[in-house]
Structures are given as structure tokens and as C-alpha cells.
Amino acid sequence: MTRLARPGGSPPTPRSVDVARLAGVSQKTVSRVLNDEPYVSADVRRRVLDAAEELGYRRNQAARALASGRTRSIGVVTLGSALYGPTSWLIGIERAVRKVGYTLRVATTIEGDPGGIASALASLLDQGVDGVVISEPIDEGVGIISVDVPVLVLGAPPTFAAPQVVTARVGAGRLARAATEHLLELGHATVHHLAGPQRWHSARDRLAGWREALRAHGADEPPVVEGDWSAASGYAAGRELAGDGTVTAVFAANDDMAIGLIRAQLEAGRRVPEDISVVGFDDIPVAAYVTPPLTTLRQPFDEVTRQGLALLVRVIEKPDVALPPAADQPVELVVRASTAPPPPRSIPGRGRRAVPHAHGDPDGQPAGSEALST
């Protein structure tokens, strides 16, 4: 891209009049396009946006805020965590905010701090954000929080009193049901659950989905083992379960715990999936490369945040317009080699038989993902 340069080599700062001149329109039209106002033809809008991109024009956000009463910024409250779920939500939010032409301001909370959400919100509101995204995964026992800007809730954090509250959820309960049903449909009599810490909303949802699937199939409900999301806690749970030969299927609330559990089972001499099948949750990047490759559930982080941010921006910019309902995302079960039918001895009334290979078809071709709309 060719840029004009001032004497001395520093590029000039482009102005809206430069965009108007290059696009062949008035400054008022440039303003209408950049403020996403109606009554501008598609051709004119494209010419203005192309000219702005070619010149590297950046709108004066401070002047725009004074004129419109909005800063075109969105704040997000999120747990300060390196765990895959919270990090993936934050990345998805950042991408979605950028795509809708807003800037992102982030305030983090610390697990175990009941006042953390209120403090984080106060910090964002002091910066003049037009809306707030709440991606706080832990129940800290706080009451109703009052804010004066629209709120997008990802998950199930505290109740908010706000001009508008938009909810976007991935449906962890639906995903957990799909994981449990996959194991039951393979022929396992029941499915054990390695749960996440129950202060986390997502861990509760996954526990509830597992329980609903067992009850719908008339299967026994084994005692729940609770971990802390880490592979170490999965390993400890795996050692605990390894001594019980009746355990043939486990649904773990995240992939890290599933991987730790598999390691403990293999060390105890139990084969995966021939003796015990394991399903994880999240489809972390390493899940396809562990031994055996892990059957797991994939969360549509980007799509949920994209839809949620679109609704939030609509509420911010057109508060009097009714919102359409958020669309449910399909449940995606990624079937790999960690699941198979139970061993013959665990199936009442059946003799010994060959156990099908867990990769998918009899020729060993790897199975892909299954999209299950519920």
C-alpha cells in the first residue's frame, strides 16, 4: 500500500476530509458511513471504507464520544485464569469485539474474592464503556449487581439489574448429555463422572447433564468423584477408580482431568478403550495427540461470542428494537480412540466376542466429529 510521507519520513495523519476526497464524497457522508448510519448506498459505503483503509484513517474516538455520548468500547469481566475455558472465552470475546468495530477493556477477578465482580465492573464503568460482557465462571455468592449499561452474560454468573441483559450460553448441560449418551449407546451399563469443582457454573451444568442422561436411559447413578480441573486431580481419581473392575466408562468434565485419569488407568494395567472408555470436554489442542487420542466435546467459543456480541451491540445502538432469540449451537462430539463398547465380561448375557476397534470402522479409519443438534 502506498502512503504519502511528510518531509523527514514520518507519514501524515489522515483526516476525514482526506477520506472524503479519495472516495469522492462529502465529509458528512464519511461521517455517516463511519458511524454506521442508515440511508447510505452499499456502493458509497464500500468506497468510503476502502478509502479509509487505504489511507490508514482512524476515527477520533474522543471526539466521537463527545458527539454521540458513546465511547464505542466494551468491557469484559473475566477470571484471571490460564485454564483453557476462561482463556478461550476471552479470546473469542476479543475477536468478536474487534469485528463489530469496538475496542475492548478487560478487568479480571480472582477466585475466592466475593467483591471481585463488583470492583471489576466499577473499574470498567469508570472508563465509560458502553456495555459489559460478564465471563465470570465461579459462583462467589454475591447478590444482585446493578449497572447502568447493557450486559451480555456468558454462562450463569450473578443476577444483574441493567437496562438490558443479553444471555449467550454454550449449553454445557447439552454437551454433557451427548457425552454420556455416546457411552451408553456403545453398550455401557452406566457411566461414572469425574466432575469439576462445584463452585464453577460449568461444572454444575456438566454434572446435571450427565445425571439427566443416566436417568433418561434408566441407568444407575454412580457416586461422583470431584476434581479441580487439573490433570493431577484426574490422575488421583483414576487411581481411585482403577481398583473397581466394574467401571467401564467415565465422562470427565474437562480434557486435562480425562488425560490424567487415562494415565492412572494405564499404569494400573487397564487398557483404554478395551477395558474402560473415557470422554473428555473442551477438545484442547493436545487431545488428538495423547495415547489413545481422546474422544471429547468441542465448545463453539467463537460462534457463541460472535452471536452474543452482535446482540449486545444491537442493544447499545438500538435500545428500543426488540431482540431476536439467540440460536442454539449444535453439540459437537469428536469421536476418537478412547471410547469403544464395554468388554464382553461386563455385558450380562453375552459370551466372549471380539471388541470392535475404537477408531471407527473395522478397517481402522479414524472417526471424525459428529454434530448433534439438540
Short mmCIF file of C-alpha atoms in Angstrom, two decimals:
data_model
loop_
_atom_site.label_atom_id
_atom_site.label_comp_id
_atom_site.label_asym_id
_atom_site.label_seq_id
_atom_site.Cartn_x
_atom_site.Cartn_y
_atom_site.Cartn_z
CA MET A 1 0.00 0.00 0.00
CA THR A 2 1.37 3.40 -0.97
CA ARG A 3 1.39 6.07 1.73
CA LEU A 4 2.26 9.76 1.44
CA ALA A 5 5.15 10.86 3.63
CA ARG A 6 5.99 14.19 5.22
CA PRO A 7 9.47 15.69 4.86
CA GLY A 8 11.65 13.80 7.26
CA GLY A 9 9.96 10.47 6.56
CA SER A 10 7.08 10.48 9.08
CA PRO A 11 3.69 9.73 7.46
CA PRO A 12 0.97 12.35 7.71
CA THR A 13 -2.05 11.72 9.91
CA PRO A 14 -5.03 11.19 7.58
CA ARG A 15 -8.20 13.19 8.25
CA SER A 16 -11.82 12.61 7.36
CA VAL A 17 -11.51 15.24 4.62
CA ASP A 18 -8.78 13.10 3.02
CA VAL A 19 -11.09 10.07 3.09
CA ALA A 20 -13.90 12.15 1.55
CA ARG A 21 -11.61 13.41 -1.23
CA LEU A 22 -10.34 9.93 -2.10
CA ALA A 23 -13.82 8.39 -2.02
CA GLY A 24 -15.37 11.27 -3.98
CA VAL A 25 -17.99 12.06 -1.33
CA SER A 26 -18.69 14.74 1.27
CA GLN A 27 -17.31 14.71 4.81
CA LYS A 28 -20.89 14.31 6.04
CA THR A 29 -21.19 11.08 4.05
CA VAL A 30 -17.90 9.85 5.52
CA SER A 31 -19.28 10.57 8.98
CA ARG A 32 -22.50 8.68 8.21
CA VAL A 33 -20.61 5.63 6.96
CA LEU A 34 -18.15 5.52 9.85
CA ASN A 35 -20.98 5.96 12.35
CA ASP A 36 -22.88 3.11 10.64
CA GLU A 37 -25.88 5.33 9.97
CA PRO A 38 -28.65 4.32 7.52
CA TYR A 39 -29.51 5.84 4.13
CA VAL A 40 -26.09 5.27 2.58
CA SER A 41 -25.90 3.09 -0.53
CA ALA A 42 -23.81 -0.06 -0.49
CA ASP A 43 -21.53 1.32 -3.23
CA VAL A 44 -20.83 4.57 -1.37
CA ARG A 45 -20.28 2.71 1.91
CA ARG A 46 -17.76 0.42 0.24
CA ARG A 47 -15.89 3.34 -1.37
CA VAL A 48 -15.61 5.19 1.94
CA LEU A 49 -14.44 2.12 3.86
CA ASP A 50 -11.91 1.27 1.13
CA ALA A 51 -10.59 4.83 1.17
CA ALA A 52 -10.32 4.84 4.97
CA GLU A 53 -8.40 1.55 4.86
CA GLU A 54 -6.07 2.74 2.09
CA LEU A 55 -5.23 5.93 3.99
CA GLY A 56 -4.95 4.21 7.35
CA TYR A 57 -7.58 6.58 8.73
CA ARG A 58 -8.52 6.17 12.39
CA ARG A 59 -11.56 7.88 13.78
CA ASN A 60 -11.02 10.31 16.63
CA GLN A 61 -12.68 8.27 19.35
CA ALA A 62 -12.63 11.06 21.92
CA ALA A 63 -14.40 13.48 19.55
CA ARG A 64 -16.86 10.78 18.56
CA ALA A 65 -17.63 10.04 22.20
CA LEU A 66 -18.42 13.70 22.85
CA ALA A 67 -20.69 13.85 19.81
CA SER A 68 -22.56 10.58 20.33
CA GLY A 69 -22.40 10.06 24.08
CA ARG A 70 -20.72 6.68 23.45
CA THR A 71 -17.08 5.59 23.62
CA ARG A 72 -17.53 2.55 21.33
CA SER A 73 -15.82 0.43 23.92
CA ILE A 74 -16.98 -2.76 25.62
CA GLY A 75 -15.69 -4.06 28.91
CA VAL A 76 -15.29 -7.69 29.90
CA VAL A 77 -15.12 -9.13 33.40
CA THR A 78 -13.30 -12.44 33.39
CA LEU A 79 -11.49 -14.72 35.81
CA GLY A 80 -7.72 -14.25 35.81
CA SER A 81 -7.03 -17.88 34.88
CA ALA A 82 -4.84 -19.81 32.44
CA LEU A 83 -7.40 -22.62 32.19
CA TYR A 84 -8.50 -23.46 28.66
CA GLY A 85 -12.17 -22.50 29.06
CA PRO A 86 -11.79 -18.96 30.51
CA THR A 87 -8.89 -18.22 28.16
CA SER A 88 -10.85 -19.40 25.11
CA TRP A 89 -13.85 -17.28 26.09
CA LEU A 90 -11.63 -14.19 26.42
CA ILE A 91 -10.01 -14.80 23.01
CA GLY A 92 -13.45 -15.26 21.43
CA ILE A 93 -14.72 -12.05 23.03
CA GLU A 94 -11.69 -10.08 21.84
CA ARG A 95 -12.17 -11.27 18.26
CA ALA A 96 -15.89 -10.54 18.31
CA VAL A 97 -15.46 -7.05 19.79
CA ARG A 98 -12.88 -6.17 17.16
CA LYS A 99 -15.14 -7.39 14.34
CA VAL A 100 -18.02 -5.15 15.44
CA GLY A 101 -15.72 -2.11 15.46
CA TYR A 102 -15.47 -1.56 19.20
CA THR A 103 -12.46 -1.52 21.49
CA LEU A 104 -12.12 -3.94 24.41
CA ARG A 105 -11.31 -3.17 28.01
CA VAL A 106 -10.58 -6.08 30.36
CA ALA A 107 -10.95 -6.36 34.12
CA THR A 108 -10.02 -9.65 35.81
CA THR A 109 -11.21 -11.20 39.05
CA ILE A 110 -9.52 -13.61 41.44
CA GLU A 111 -11.13 -16.86 42.58
CA GLY A 112 -12.36 -16.60 46.15
CA ASP A 113 -12.96 -12.83 46.13
CA PRO A 114 -16.72 -12.20 46.52
CA GLY A 115 -16.30 -8.48 45.83
CA GLY A 116 -14.19 -9.02 42.73
CA ILE A 117 -17.00 -8.76 40.17
CA ALA A 118 -18.37 -5.52 41.60
CA SER A 119 -14.88 -3.98 41.73
CA ALA A 120 -14.10 -5.04 38.18
CA LEU A 121 -17.40 -3.62 36.94
CA ALA A 122 -16.80 -0.32 38.75
CA SER A 123 -13.40 -0.03 37.06
CA LEU A 124 -14.91 -0.60 33.62
CA LEU A 125 -17.81 1.80 34.19
CA ASP A 126 -15.33 4.49 35.32
CA GLN A 127 -13.74 4.12 31.86
CA GLY A 128 -17.07 4.89 30.21
CA VAL A 129 -17.72 1.56 28.49
CA ASP A 130 -20.96 1.33 26.50
CA GLY A 131 -21.66 -2.27 27.52
CA VAL A 132 -20.23 -5.08 29.60
CA VAL A 133 -19.57 -8.76 28.96
CA ILE A 134 -19.56 -11.00 32.04
CA SER A 135 -17.50 -14.14 31.61
CA GLU A 136 -17.16 -14.98 35.30
CA PRO A 137 -17.35 -18.78 35.72
CA ILE A 138 -17.42 -19.09 39.52
CA ASP A 139 -20.27 -18.69 41.99
CA GLU A 140 -18.85 -16.30 44.58
CA GLY A 141 -22.17 -15.97 46.40
CA VAL A 142 -22.79 -12.31 45.52
CA GLY A 143 -26.26 -10.84 45.27
CA ILE A 144 -27.87 -8.67 42.60
CA ILE A 145 -25.44 -6.28 40.90
CA SER A 146 -26.77 -3.02 39.47
CA VAL A 147 -25.17 -1.40 36.40
CA ASP A 148 -26.38 1.36 34.08
CA VAL A 149 -25.21 -0.13 30.77
CA PRO A 150 -26.38 -3.22 28.84
CA VAL A 151 -24.84 -6.54 29.91
CA LEU A 152 -24.00 -9.68 27.96
CA VAL A 153 -23.82 -12.75 30.21
CA LEU A 154 -21.77 -15.75 29.08
CA GLY A 155 -22.71 -18.62 31.36
CA ALA A 156 -24.58 -18.14 34.63
CA PRO A 157 -22.95 -15.54 36.89
CA PRO A 158 -24.85 -13.29 39.35
CA THR A 159 -28.17 -11.60 38.62
CA PHE A 160 -27.88 -8.12 37.12
CA ALA A 161 -30.14 -5.10 37.24
CA ALA A 162 -29.32 -3.38 33.96
CA PRO A 163 -31.09 -1.56 31.10
CA GLN A 164 -30.85 -4.80 29.10
CA VAL A 165 -29.38 -8.21 29.91
CA VAL A 166 -28.46 -10.48 26.98
CA THR A 167 -27.56 -14.12 27.62
CA ALA A 168 -25.41 -16.36 25.41
CA ARG A 169 -24.55 -19.86 26.59
CA VAL A 170 -22.74 -22.77 25.04
CA GLY A 171 -25.07 -25.29 26.70
CA ALA A 172 -22.64 -27.31 28.79
CA GLY A 173 -25.52 -29.45 30.04
CA ARG A 174 -26.45 -30.44 26.48
CA LEU A 175 -22.83 -31.30 25.75
CA ALA A 176 -22.58 -33.43 28.90
CA ARG A 177 -25.74 -35.32 27.94
CA ALA A 178 -24.26 -36.01 24.50
CA ALA A 179 -21.06 -37.40 26.05
CA THR A 180 -22.94 -39.64 28.46
CA GLU A 181 -25.37 -40.84 25.80
CA HIS A 182 -22.47 -41.70 23.49
CA LEU A 183 -21.08 -44.08 26.11
CA LEU A 184 -24.48 -45.57 26.97
CA GLU A 185 -25.25 -46.16 23.30
CA LEU A 186 -21.97 -48.06 22.96
CA GLY A 187 -23.46 -50.52 25.45
CA HIS A 188 -22.01 -49.47 28.81
CA ALA A 189 -24.37 -50.24 31.69
CA THR A 190 -23.66 -46.87 33.30
CA VAL A 191 -21.18 -44.00 33.14
CA HIS A 192 -19.10 -42.64 36.02
CA HIS A 193 -18.48 -38.90 36.25
CA LEU A 194 -15.29 -37.07 37.16
CA ALA A 195 -16.75 -33.65 37.95
CA GLY A 196 -15.15 -30.23 38.09
CA PRO A 197 -15.22 -28.09 41.25
CA GLN A 198 -18.84 -27.36 42.01
CA ARG A 199 -18.31 -23.65 42.68
CA TRP A 200 -17.96 -23.37 38.89
CA HIS A 201 -21.22 -22.91 36.98
CA SER A 202 -19.96 -25.02 34.07
CA ALA A 203 -19.07 -27.91 36.39
CA ARG A 204 -22.60 -27.87 37.78
CA ASP A 205 -24.07 -27.82 34.27
CA ARG A 206 -21.94 -30.80 33.20
CA LEU A 207 -22.90 -32.75 36.31
CA ALA A 208 -26.59 -32.02 35.68
CA GLY A 209 -26.33 -33.08 32.02
CA TRP A 210 -24.61 -36.37 32.98
CA ARG A 211 -27.31 -37.07 35.56
CA GLU A 212 -30.16 -36.29 33.14
CA ALA A 213 -28.75 -38.68 30.54
CA LEU A 214 -28.43 -41.54 33.06
CA ARG A 215 -31.98 -41.05 34.28
CA ALA A 216 -33.37 -40.84 30.74
CA HIS A 217 -31.75 -44.20 29.95
CA GLY A 218 -32.73 -45.81 33.26
CA ALA A 219 -29.06 -46.31 34.17
CA ASP A 220 -27.69 -46.46 37.71
CA GLU A 221 -26.13 -43.23 39.03
CA PRO A 222 -22.66 -43.97 40.46
CA PRO A 223 -21.06 -41.77 43.14
CA VAL A 224 -19.48 -38.61 41.70
CA VAL A 225 -15.73 -38.02 42.03
CA GLU A 226 -14.81 -34.32 42.13
CA GLY A 227 -11.57 -32.94 40.71
CA ASP A 228 -10.15 -29.43 40.37
CA TRP A 229 -9.75 -29.28 36.54
CA SER A 230 -6.10 -30.36 36.71
CA ALA A 231 -4.54 -33.49 35.18
CA ALA A 232 -3.20 -34.27 38.66
CA SER A 233 -6.71 -34.47 40.09
CA GLY A 234 -7.75 -36.66 37.16
CA TYR A 235 -4.79 -38.94 37.86
CA ALA A 236 -5.80 -39.22 41.54
CA ALA A 237 -9.38 -40.04 40.55
CA GLY A 238 -8.11 -42.59 38.03
CA ARG A 239 -6.11 -44.38 40.70
CA GLU A 240 -9.20 -44.44 42.92
CA LEU A 241 -11.37 -45.92 40.15
CA ALA A 242 -8.74 -48.35 38.84
CA GLY A 243 -9.42 -50.81 41.63
CA ASP A 244 -13.06 -51.23 40.61
CA GLY A 245 -13.28 -53.52 37.60
CA THR A 246 -16.98 -52.75 37.15
CA VAL A 247 -16.11 -49.21 35.99
CA THR A 248 -16.14 -49.39 32.17
CA ALA A 249 -16.95 -45.78 31.19
CA VAL A 250 -16.06 -42.34 32.57
CA PHE A 251 -17.13 -38.88 31.45
CA ALA A 252 -14.62 -36.29 32.71
CA ALA A 253 -15.66 -32.65 32.98
CA ASN A 254 -12.58 -31.46 31.08
CA ASP A 255 -9.82 -32.91 28.93
CA ASP A 256 -6.98 -32.34 31.40
CA MET A 257 -8.69 -34.48 34.03
CA ALA A 258 -9.54 -37.10 31.40
CA ILE A 259 -5.88 -37.32 30.34
CA GLY A 260 -4.73 -37.71 33.96
CA LEU A 261 -7.36 -40.39 34.55
CA ILE A 262 -6.24 -42.35 31.48
CA ARG A 263 -2.63 -42.27 32.68
CA ALA A 264 -3.65 -43.78 36.02
CA GLN A 265 -5.73 -46.48 34.34
CA LEU A 266 -2.85 -47.49 32.04
CA GLU A 267 -0.44 -47.64 34.97
CA ALA A 268 -2.89 -49.93 36.79
CA GLY A 269 -2.89 -52.32 33.80
CA ARG A 270 -6.29 -51.32 32.44
CA ARG A 271 -6.49 -50.77 28.67
CA VAL A 272 -8.24 -47.77 27.15
CA PRO A 273 -10.70 -48.29 25.49
CA GLU A 274 -10.71 -52.12 25.66
CA ASP A 275 -11.31 -52.19 29.45
CA ILE A 276 -12.52 -48.65 30.12
CA SER A 277 -13.78 -45.85 27.84
CA VAL A 278 -13.13 -42.18 28.62
CA VAL A 279 -14.71 -38.99 27.24
CA GLY A 280 -13.37 -35.51 27.98
CA PHE A 281 -14.69 -31.99 27.45
CA ASP A 282 -13.23 -28.97 25.55
CA ASP A 283 -11.18 -30.59 22.76
CA ILE A 284 -7.95 -28.91 23.84
CA PRO A 285 -5.24 -28.90 21.14
CA VAL A 286 -3.35 -31.86 22.66
CA ALA A 287 -6.45 -34.09 22.90
CA ALA A 288 -5.95 -35.52 19.41
CA TYR A 289 -2.32 -36.49 20.15
CA VAL A 290 -2.40 -38.26 23.52
CA THR A 291 -2.44 -42.07 23.73
CA PRO A 292 -5.09 -43.02 22.92
CA PRO A 293 -6.47 -39.95 21.12
CA LEU A 294 -9.24 -38.59 23.29
CA THR A 295 -12.95 -38.60 22.47
CA THR A 296 -14.21 -35.24 23.65
CA LEU A 297 -16.72 -32.41 23.22
CA ARG A 298 -15.90 -29.24 21.32
CA GLN A 299 -17.29 -25.92 22.51
CA PRO A 300 -18.14 -23.29 19.84
CA PHE A 301 -16.46 -20.41 21.71
CA ASP A 302 -16.10 -18.14 18.66
CA GLU A 303 -19.65 -18.58 17.40
CA VAL A 304 -21.29 -18.07 20.80
CA THR A 305 -19.28 -14.89 21.47
CA ARG A 306 -19.93 -13.63 17.93
CA GLN A 307 -23.69 -14.00 18.32
CA GLY A 308 -23.66 -12.61 21.84
CA LEU A 309 -21.61 -9.52 20.90
CA ALA A 310 -23.86 -8.85 17.91
CA LEU A 311 -26.88 -8.81 20.25
CA LEU A 312 -25.08 -6.61 22.79
CA VAL A 313 -24.09 -4.06 20.14
CA ARG A 314 -27.65 -4.02 18.83
CA VAL A 315 -28.92 -3.26 22.34
CA ILE A 316 -26.32 -0.49 22.75
CA GLU A 317 -27.02 1.19 19.42
CA LYS A 318 -30.76 0.50 19.06
CA PRO A 319 -32.11 0.08 22.60
CA ASP A 320 -35.75 0.27 21.52
CA VAL A 321 -35.57 -2.55 18.97
CA ALA A 322 -36.73 -5.99 20.13
CA LEU A 323 -34.02 -8.66 20.11
CA PRO A 324 -34.38 -11.99 18.30
CA PRO A 325 -33.82 -15.11 20.44
CA ALA A 326 -30.25 -16.42 20.49
CA ALA A 327 -29.82 -19.51 18.33
CA ASP A 328 -28.73 -22.78 19.94
CA GLN A 329 -25.38 -24.06 18.74
CA PRO A 330 -25.04 -27.69 17.59
CA VAL A 331 -23.42 -30.10 20.01
CA GLU A 332 -20.18 -31.41 18.53
CA LEU A 333 -18.90 -34.75 19.79
CA VAL A 334 -15.41 -35.52 18.45
CA VAL A 335 -15.10 -39.32 18.44
CA ARG A 336 -11.56 -40.65 18.69
CA ALA A 337 -9.90 -43.80 20.05
CA SER A 338 -10.63 -43.54 23.79
CA THR A 339 -14.17 -44.97 23.55
CA ALA A 340 -15.49 -48.39 22.50
CA PRO A 341 -18.15 -50.92 23.53
CA PRO A 342 -17.59 -52.41 27.01
CA PRO A 343 -15.55 -55.61 27.45
CA PRO A 344 -17.64 -58.81 26.97
CA ARG A 345 -17.49 -59.79 30.64
CA SER A 346 -19.32 -56.59 31.60
CA ILE A 347 -22.33 -57.24 29.32
CA PRO A 348 -24.88 -59.50 31.06
CA GLY A 349 -25.99 -62.49 29.00
CA ARG A 350 -23.28 -62.22 26.35
CA GLY A 351 -20.45 -64.59 25.63
CA ARG A 352 -16.95 -63.59 24.67
CA ARG A 353 -16.63 -61.72 21.43
CA ALA A 354 -14.16 -59.53 19.64
CA VAL A 355 -14.31 -55.89 20.70
CA PRO A 356 -14.54 -53.50 17.68
CA HIS A 357 -11.61 -51.14 17.24
CA ALA A 358 -12.34 -47.71 18.74
CA HIS A 359 -11.02 -45.73 15.78
CA GLY A 360 -14.33 -46.08 13.96
CA ASP A 361 -14.83 -48.64 11.19
CA PRO A 362 -13.36 -52.18 11.10
CA ASP A 363 -10.61 -51.05 8.74
CA GLY A 364 -9.30 -48.67 11.39
CA GLN A 365 -10.23 -45.44 9.61
CA PRO A 366 -10.39 -42.62 12.17
CA ALA A 367 -13.82 -41.28 13.00
CA GLY A 368 -14.44 -37.58 12.72
CA SER A 369 -16.71 -35.29 14.68
CA GLU A 370 -20.44 -35.69 14.98
CA ALA A 371 -22.64 -32.61 15.04
CA LEU A 372 -25.67 -33.36 17.20
CA SER A 373 -28.33 -30.65 17.18
CA THR A 374 -30.49 -30.75 20.28
#
